[in-house]
Tab-separated table of C-alpha atoms in Angstrom:
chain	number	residue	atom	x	y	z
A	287	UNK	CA	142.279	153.297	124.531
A	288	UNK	CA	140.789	151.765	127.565
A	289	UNK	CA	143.367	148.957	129.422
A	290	UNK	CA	142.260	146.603	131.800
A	291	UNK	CA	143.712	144.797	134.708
A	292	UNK	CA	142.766	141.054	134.909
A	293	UNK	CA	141.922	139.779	138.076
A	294	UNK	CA	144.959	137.959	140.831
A	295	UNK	CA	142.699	135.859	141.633
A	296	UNK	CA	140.967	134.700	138.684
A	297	UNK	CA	142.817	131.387	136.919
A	298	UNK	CA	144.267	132.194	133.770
A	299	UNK	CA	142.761	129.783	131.714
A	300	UNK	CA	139.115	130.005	130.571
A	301	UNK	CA	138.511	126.491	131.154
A	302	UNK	CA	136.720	125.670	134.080
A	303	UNK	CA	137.896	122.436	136.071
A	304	UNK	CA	135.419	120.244	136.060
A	305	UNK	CA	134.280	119.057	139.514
A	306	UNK	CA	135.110	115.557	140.539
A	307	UNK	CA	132.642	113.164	141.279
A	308	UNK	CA	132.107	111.832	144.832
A	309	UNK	CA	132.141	107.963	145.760
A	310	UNK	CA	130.975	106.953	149.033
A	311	UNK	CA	131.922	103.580	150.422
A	312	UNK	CA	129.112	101.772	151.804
A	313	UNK	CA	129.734	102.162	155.613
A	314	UNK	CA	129.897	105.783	155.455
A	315	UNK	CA	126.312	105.484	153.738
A	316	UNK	CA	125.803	103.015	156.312
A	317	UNK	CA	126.403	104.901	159.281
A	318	UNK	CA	125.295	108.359	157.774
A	319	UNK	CA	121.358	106.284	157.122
A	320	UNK	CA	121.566	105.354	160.882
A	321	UNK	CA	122.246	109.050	161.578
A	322	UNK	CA	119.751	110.504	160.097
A	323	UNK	CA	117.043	108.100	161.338
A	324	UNK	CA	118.397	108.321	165.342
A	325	UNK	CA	117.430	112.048	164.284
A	326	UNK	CA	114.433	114.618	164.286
A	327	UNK	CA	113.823	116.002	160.806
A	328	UNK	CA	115.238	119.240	161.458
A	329	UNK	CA	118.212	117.616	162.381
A	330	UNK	CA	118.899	115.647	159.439
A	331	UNK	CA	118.855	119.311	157.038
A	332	UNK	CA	121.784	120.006	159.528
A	333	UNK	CA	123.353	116.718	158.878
A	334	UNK	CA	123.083	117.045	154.995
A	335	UNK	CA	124.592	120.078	155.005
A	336	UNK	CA	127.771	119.364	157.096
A	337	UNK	CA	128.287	116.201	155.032
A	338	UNK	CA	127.455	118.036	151.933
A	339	UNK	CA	124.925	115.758	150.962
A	340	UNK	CA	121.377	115.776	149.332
A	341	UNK	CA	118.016	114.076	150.198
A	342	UNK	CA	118.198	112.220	147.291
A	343	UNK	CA	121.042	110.661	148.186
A	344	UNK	CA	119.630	109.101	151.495
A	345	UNK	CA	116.597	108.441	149.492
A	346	UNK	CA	119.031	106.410	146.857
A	347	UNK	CA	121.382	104.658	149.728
A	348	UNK	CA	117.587	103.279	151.503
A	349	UNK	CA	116.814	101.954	148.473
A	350	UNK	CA	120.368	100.135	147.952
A	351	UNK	CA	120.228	99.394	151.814
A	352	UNK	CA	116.428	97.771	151.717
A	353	UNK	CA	117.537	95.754	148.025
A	354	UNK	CA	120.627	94.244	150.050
A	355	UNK	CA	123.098	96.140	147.707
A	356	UNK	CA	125.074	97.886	150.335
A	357	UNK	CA	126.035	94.791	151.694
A	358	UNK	CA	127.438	93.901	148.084
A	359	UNK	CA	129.495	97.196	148.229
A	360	UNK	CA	131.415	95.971	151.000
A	361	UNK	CA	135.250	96.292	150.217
A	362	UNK	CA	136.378	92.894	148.495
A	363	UNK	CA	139.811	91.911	147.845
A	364	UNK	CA	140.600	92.800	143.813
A	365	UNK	CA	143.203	90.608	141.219
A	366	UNK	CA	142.331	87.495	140.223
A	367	UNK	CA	139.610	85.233	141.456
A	368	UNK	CA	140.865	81.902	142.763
A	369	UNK	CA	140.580	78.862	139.912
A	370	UNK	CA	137.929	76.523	140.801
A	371	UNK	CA	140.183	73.611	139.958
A	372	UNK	CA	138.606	70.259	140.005
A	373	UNK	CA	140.112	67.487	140.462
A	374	UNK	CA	141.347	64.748	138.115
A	375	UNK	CA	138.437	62.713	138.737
A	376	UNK	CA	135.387	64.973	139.071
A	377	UNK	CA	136.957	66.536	136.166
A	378	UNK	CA	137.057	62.956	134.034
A	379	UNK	CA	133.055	62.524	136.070
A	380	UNK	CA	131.998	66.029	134.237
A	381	UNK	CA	133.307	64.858	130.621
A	382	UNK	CA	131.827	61.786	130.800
A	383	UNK	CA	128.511	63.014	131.958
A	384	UNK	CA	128.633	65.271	129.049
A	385	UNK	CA	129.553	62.589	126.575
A	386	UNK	CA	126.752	60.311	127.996
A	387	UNK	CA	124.251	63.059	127.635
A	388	UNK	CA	125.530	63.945	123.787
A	389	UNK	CA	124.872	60.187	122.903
A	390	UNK	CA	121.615	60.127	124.573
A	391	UNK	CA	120.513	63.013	122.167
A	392	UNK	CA	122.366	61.184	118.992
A	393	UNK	CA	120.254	57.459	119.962
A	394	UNK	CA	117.030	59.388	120.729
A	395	UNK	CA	117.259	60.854	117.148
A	396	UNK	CA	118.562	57.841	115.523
A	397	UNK	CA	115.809	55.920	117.014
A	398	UNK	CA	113.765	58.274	115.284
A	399	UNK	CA	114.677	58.333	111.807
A	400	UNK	CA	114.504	54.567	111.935
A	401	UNK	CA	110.908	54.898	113.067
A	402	UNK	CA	110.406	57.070	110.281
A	403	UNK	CA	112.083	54.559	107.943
A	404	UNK	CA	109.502	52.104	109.243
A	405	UNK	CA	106.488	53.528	108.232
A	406	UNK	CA	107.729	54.483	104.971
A	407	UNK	CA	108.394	50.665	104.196
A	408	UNK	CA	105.028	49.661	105.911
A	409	UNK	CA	103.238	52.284	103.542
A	410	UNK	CA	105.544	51.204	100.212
A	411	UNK	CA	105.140	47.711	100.905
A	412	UNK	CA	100.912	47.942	101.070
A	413	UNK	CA	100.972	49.318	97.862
């Protein structure tokens, strides 16, 4: 019978962690873009591989940067946004601009069906 000794320094468990994803917040994609275009293209291999990063990711963050997006990135303060409270009166102005507008719609098709009605009694009556 053959015995083995397991490895110190392999983990017991079989299970591989997985790896975490990275999140980068937009000024470090900011300032890591200005980086590598203040540099040659031999430098910016270097640059990727200090920071870890790949092409496509600068290729990704230009695209974000030219659409505006990083600039939507920007930290913003989280929790609740703040009400929009109207007040009292442009509240009362909204409601009864609504109203207006619903009753517009209810003479427009009242108006209608009488029109209808009309005809009908023009065309009955001829007969």
């Amino acid at each position: 019978m053959h015995v083995t000794k397991k490895k110190q320094d392999a983990p017991d468990s079989e299970v591989l962690e997985r790896p975490k994803r990275r999140r980068y917040i937009a000024e470090y994609k900011l300032r890591i873009l200005r980086e590598a275009e203040e540099s040659d293209r031999g430098e910016v291999g270097a640059l990727l591989r200090r920071e870890g990063l790949h092409s496509s990711h600068l290729t990704e963050w230009r695209k974000q940067r030219d659409r505006g997006a990083l600039a939507a990135l920007e930290p913003q303060k989280r929790g609740r946004k703040p009400s929009r409270r109207q007040d009292p009166v442009a509240r009362e102005n909204e409601r009864l601009r609504k109203e207006n507008a619903r009753l517009e719609r209810r003479l427009k098709q009242a108006e209608a069906v009488i029109a209808v009605q009309k005809k009908s009694r023009r065309s009955w009556a001829s007969r």
